[in-house]
mmCIF file with all atom_site columns, C-alpha atoms in Angstrom:
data_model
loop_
_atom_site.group_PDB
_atom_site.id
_atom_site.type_symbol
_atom_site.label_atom_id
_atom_site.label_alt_id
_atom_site.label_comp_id
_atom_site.label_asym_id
_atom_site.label_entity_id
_atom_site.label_seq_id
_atom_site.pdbx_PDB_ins_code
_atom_site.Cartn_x
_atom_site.Cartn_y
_atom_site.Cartn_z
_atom_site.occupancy
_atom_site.B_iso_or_equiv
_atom_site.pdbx_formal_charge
_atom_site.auth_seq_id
_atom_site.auth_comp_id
_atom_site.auth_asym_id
_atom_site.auth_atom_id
_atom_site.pdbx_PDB_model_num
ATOM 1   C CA . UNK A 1 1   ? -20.689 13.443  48.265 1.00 79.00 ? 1   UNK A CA 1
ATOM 2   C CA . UNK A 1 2   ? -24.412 12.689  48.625 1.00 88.00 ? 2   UNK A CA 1
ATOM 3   C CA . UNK A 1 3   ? -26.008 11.004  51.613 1.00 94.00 ? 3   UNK A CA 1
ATOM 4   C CA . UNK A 1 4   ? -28.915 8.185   51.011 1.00 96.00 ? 4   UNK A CA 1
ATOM 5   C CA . UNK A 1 5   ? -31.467 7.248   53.792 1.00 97.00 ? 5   UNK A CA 1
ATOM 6   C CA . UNK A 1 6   ? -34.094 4.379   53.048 1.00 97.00 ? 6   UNK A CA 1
ATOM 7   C CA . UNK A 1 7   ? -36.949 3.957   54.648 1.00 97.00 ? 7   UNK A CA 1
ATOM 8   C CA . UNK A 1 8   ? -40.445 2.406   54.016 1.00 98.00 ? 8   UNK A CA 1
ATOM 9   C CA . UNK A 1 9   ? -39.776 -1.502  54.745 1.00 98.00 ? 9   UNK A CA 1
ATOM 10  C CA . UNK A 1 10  ? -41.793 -3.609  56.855 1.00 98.00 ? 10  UNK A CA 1
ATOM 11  C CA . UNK A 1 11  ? -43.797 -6.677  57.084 1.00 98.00 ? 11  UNK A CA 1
ATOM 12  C CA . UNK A 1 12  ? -46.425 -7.487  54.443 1.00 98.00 ? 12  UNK A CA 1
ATOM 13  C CA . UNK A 1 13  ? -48.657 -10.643 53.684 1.00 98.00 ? 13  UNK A CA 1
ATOM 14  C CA . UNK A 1 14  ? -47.962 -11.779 49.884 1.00 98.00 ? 14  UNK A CA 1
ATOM 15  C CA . UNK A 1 15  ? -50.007 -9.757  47.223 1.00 98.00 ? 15  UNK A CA 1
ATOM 16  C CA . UNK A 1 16  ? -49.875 -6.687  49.414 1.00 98.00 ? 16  UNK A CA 1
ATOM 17  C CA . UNK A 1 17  ? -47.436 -3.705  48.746 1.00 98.00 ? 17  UNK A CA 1
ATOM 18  C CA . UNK A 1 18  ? -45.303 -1.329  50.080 1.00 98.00 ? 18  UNK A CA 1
ATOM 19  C CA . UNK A 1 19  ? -43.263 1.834   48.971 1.00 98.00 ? 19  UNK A CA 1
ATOM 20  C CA . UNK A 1 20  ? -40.133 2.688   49.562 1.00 98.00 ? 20  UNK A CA 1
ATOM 21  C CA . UNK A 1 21  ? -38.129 6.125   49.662 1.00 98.00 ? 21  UNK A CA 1
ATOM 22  C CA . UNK A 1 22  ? -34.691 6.903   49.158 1.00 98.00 ? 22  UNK A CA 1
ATOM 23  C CA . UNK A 1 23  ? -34.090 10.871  50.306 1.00 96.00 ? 23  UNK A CA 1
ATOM 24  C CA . UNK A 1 24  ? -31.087 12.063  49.199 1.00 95.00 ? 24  UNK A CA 1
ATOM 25  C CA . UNK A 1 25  ? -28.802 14.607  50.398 1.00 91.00 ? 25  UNK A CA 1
ATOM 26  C CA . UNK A 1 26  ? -26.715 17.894  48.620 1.00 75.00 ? 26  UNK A CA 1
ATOM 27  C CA . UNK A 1 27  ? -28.548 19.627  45.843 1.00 67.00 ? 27  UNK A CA 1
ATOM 28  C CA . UNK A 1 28  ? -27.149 17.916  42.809 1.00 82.00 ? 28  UNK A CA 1
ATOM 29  C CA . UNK A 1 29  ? -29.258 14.828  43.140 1.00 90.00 ? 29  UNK A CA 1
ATOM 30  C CA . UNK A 1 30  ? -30.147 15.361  39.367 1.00 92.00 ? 30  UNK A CA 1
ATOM 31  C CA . UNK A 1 31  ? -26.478 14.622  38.300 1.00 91.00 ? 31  UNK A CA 1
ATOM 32  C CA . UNK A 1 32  ? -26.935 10.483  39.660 1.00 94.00 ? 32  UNK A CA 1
ATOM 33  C CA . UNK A 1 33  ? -28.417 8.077   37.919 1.00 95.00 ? 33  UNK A CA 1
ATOM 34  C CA . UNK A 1 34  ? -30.631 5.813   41.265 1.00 96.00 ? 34  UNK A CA 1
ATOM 35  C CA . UNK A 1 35  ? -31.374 2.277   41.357 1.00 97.00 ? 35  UNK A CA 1
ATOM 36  C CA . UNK A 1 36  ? -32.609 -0.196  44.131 1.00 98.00 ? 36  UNK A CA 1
ATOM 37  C CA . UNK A 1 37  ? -30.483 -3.233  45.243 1.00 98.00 ? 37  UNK A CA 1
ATOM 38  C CA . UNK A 1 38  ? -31.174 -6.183  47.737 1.00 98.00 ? 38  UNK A CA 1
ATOM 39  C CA . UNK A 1 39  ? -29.771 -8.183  49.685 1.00 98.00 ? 39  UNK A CA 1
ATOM 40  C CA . UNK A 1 40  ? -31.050 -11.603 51.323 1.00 97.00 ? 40  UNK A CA 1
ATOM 41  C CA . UNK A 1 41  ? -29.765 -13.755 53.813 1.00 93.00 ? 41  UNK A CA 1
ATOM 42  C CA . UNK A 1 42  ? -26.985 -16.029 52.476 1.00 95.00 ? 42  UNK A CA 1
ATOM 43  C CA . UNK A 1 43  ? -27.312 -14.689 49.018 1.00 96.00 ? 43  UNK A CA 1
ATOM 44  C CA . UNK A 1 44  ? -25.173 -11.911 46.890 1.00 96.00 ? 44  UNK A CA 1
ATOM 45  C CA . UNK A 1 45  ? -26.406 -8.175  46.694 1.00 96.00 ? 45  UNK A CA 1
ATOM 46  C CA . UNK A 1 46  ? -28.534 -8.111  43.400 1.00 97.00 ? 46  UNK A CA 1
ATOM 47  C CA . UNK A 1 47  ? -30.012 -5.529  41.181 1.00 97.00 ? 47  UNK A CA 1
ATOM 48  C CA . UNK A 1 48  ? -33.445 -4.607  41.207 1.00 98.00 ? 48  UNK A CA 1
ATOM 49  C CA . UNK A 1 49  ? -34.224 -1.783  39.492 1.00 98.00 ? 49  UNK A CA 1
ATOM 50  C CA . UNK A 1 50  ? -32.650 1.300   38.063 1.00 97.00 ? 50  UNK A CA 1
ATOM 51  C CA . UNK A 1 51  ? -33.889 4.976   37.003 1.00 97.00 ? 51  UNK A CA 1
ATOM 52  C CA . UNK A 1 52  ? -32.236 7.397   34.486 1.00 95.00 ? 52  UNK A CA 1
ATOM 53  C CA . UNK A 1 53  ? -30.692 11.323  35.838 1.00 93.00 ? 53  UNK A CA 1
ATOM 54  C CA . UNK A 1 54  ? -34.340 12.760  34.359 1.00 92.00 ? 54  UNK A CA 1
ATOM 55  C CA . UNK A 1 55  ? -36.503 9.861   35.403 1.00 93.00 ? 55  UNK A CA 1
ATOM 56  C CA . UNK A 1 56  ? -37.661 8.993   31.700 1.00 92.00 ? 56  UNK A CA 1
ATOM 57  C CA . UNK A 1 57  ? -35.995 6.038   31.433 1.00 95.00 ? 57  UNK A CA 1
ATOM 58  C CA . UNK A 1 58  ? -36.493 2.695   33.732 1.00 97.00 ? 58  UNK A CA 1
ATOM 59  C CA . UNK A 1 59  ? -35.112 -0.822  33.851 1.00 96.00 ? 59  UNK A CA 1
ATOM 60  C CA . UNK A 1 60  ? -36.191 -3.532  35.950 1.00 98.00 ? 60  UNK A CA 1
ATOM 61  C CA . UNK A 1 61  ? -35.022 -7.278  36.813 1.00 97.00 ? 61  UNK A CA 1
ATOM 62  C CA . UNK A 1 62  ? -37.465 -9.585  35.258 1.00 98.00 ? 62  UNK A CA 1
ATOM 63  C CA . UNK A 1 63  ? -38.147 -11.124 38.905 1.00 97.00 ? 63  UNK A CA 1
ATOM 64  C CA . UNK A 1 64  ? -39.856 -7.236  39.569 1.00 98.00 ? 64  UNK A CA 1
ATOM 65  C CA . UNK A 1 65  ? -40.855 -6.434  35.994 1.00 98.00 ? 65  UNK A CA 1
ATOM 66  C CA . UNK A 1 66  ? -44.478 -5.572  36.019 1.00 98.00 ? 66  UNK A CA 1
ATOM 67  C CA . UNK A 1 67  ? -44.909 -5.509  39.860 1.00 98.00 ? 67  UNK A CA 1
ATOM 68  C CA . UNK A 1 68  ? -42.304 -2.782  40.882 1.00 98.00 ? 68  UNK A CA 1
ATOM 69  C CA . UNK A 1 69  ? -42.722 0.566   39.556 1.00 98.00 ? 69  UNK A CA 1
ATOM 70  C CA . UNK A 1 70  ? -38.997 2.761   40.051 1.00 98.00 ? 70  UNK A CA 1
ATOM 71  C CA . UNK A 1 71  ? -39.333 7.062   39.935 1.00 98.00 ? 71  UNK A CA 1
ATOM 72  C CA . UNK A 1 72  ? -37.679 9.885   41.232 1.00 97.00 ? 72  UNK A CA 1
ATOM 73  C CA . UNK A 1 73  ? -38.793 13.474  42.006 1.00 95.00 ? 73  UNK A CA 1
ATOM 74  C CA . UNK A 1 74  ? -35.485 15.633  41.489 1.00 93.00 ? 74  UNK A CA 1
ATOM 75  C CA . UNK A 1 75  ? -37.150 18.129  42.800 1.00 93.00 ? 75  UNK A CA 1
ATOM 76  C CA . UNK A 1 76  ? -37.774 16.761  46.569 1.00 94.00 ? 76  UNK A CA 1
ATOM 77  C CA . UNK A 1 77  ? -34.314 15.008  46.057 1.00 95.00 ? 77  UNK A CA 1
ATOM 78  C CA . UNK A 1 78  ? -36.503 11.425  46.584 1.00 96.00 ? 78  UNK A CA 1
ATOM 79  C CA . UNK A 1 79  ? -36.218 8.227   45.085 1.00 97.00 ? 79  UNK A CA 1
ATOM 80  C CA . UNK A 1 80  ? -39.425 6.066   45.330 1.00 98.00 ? 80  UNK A CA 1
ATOM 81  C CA . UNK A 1 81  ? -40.075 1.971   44.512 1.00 98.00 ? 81  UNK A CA 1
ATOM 82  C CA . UNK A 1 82  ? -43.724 1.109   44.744 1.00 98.00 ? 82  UNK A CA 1
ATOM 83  C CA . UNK A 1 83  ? -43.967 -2.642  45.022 1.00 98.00 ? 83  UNK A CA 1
ATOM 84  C CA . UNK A 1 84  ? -46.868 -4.064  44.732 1.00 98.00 ? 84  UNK A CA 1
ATOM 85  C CA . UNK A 1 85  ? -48.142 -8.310  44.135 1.00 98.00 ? 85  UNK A CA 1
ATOM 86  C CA . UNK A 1 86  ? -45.696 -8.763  46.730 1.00 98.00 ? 86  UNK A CA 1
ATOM 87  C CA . UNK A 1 87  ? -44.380 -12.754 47.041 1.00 98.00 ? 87  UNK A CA 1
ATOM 88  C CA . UNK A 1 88  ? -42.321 -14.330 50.043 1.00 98.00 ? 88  UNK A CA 1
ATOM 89  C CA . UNK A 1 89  ? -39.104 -14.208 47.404 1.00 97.00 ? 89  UNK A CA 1
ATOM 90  C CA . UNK A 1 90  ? -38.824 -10.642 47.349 1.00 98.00 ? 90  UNK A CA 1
ATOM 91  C CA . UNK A 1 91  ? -38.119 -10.828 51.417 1.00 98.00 ? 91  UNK A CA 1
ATOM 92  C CA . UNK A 1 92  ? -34.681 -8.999  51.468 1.00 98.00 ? 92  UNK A CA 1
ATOM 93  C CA . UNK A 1 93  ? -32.972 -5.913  52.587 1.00 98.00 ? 93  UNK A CA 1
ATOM 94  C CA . UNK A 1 94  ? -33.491 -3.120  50.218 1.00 98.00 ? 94  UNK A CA 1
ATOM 95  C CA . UNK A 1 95  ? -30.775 -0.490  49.460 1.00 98.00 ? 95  UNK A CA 1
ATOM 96  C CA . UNK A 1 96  ? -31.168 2.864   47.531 1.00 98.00 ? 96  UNK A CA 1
ATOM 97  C CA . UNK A 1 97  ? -27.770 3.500   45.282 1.00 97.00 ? 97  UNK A CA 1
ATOM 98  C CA . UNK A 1 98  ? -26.389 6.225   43.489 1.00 96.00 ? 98  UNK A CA 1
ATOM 99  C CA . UNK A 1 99  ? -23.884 6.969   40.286 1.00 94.00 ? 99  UNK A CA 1
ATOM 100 C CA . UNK A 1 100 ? -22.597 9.938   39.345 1.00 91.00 ? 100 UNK A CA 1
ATOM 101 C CA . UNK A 1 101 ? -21.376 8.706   35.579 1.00 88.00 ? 101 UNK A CA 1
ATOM 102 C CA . UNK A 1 102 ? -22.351 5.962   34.072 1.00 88.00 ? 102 UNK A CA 1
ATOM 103 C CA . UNK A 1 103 ? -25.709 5.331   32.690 1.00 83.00 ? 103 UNK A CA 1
ATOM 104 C CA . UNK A 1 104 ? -27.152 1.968   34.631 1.00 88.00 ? 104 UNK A CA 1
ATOM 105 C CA . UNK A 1 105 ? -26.302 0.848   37.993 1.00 92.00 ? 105 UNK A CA 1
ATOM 106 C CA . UNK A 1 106 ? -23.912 -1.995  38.419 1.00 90.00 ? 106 UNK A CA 1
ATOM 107 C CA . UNK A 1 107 ? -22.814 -3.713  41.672 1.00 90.00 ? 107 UNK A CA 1
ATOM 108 C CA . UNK A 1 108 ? -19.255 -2.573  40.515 1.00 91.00 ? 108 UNK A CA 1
ATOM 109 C CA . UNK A 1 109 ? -20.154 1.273   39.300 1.00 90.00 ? 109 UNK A CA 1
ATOM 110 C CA . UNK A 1 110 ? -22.535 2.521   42.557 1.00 95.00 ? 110 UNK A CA 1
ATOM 111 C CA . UNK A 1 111 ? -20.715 5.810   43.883 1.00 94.00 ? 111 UNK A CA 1
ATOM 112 C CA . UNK A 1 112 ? -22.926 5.833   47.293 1.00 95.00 ? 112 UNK A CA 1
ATOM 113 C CA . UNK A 1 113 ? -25.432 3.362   49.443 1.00 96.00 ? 113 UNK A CA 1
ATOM 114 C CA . UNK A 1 114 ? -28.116 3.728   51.488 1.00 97.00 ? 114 UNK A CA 1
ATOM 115 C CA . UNK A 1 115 ? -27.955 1.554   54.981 1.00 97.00 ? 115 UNK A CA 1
ATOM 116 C CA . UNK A 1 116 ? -30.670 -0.607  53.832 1.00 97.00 ? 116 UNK A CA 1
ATOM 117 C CA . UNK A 1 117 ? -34.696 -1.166  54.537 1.00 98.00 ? 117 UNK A CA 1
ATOM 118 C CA . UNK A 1 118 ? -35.786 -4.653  55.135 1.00 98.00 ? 118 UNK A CA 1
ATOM 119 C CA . UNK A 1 119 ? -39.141 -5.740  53.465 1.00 98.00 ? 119 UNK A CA 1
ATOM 120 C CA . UNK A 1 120 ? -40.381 -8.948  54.830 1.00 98.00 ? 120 UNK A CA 1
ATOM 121 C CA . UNK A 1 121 ? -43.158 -11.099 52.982 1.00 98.00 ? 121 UNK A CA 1
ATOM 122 C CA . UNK A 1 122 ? -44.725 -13.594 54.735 1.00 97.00 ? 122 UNK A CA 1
ATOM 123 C CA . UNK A 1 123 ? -46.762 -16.362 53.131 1.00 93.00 ? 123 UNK A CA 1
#
């Protein structure tokens, strides 16, 4: 089993930008594909983003796409999200997931969570 710690969150005015890690745990961090969830108050856990086992392959929610950036370095078992053109809509808490089969990250197919960062965007 893998352990995954977030961290990185905070408070930001809108159009600023943060980065978040996700460290992971074990040495076989290369075997999961990682993505990035979030949560906001009152509302379901959605997807955000999501980052193949190598890293050379990237998918983002079109409420992100072209202002979050998704990578990994297998090497320092780290998953990053640069956000950046931050809006008061992306204010949520942030969790780093992990699957150990399948290709994409679904709410139903994530193997492991982090505890969560919360990013807060204030207008």
């Amino acid at each position: 089993q893998v352990q995954l710690v977030e961290s990185g969150g905070g408070l930001v005015q809108a159009g600023g930008s943060l980065r978040l890690s996700c460290a992971a745990s074990g040495r076989t961090f290369s075997s999961y594909a990682m993505g990035w969830f979030r949560q906001a108050p009152g509302k379901v856990r959605e997807f955000v983003a999501d980052i193949t086992r190598s890293g050379a392959g990237t998918y983002y929610d079109d409420s992100v796409k072209g202002r979050f950036t998704i990578s990994r370095d297998n090497a320092k078992n780290t998953m990053y999200l640069q956000m950046n053109s931050l809006k008061p809509e992306d204010t949520a808490n942030y969790y780093c997931a992990a699957d150990a089969l399948y290709s994409r990250l679904r709410i139903g197919n994530v193997d492991y969570w982090g505890q969560g960062t919360q990013v807060t965007v204030s207008s």
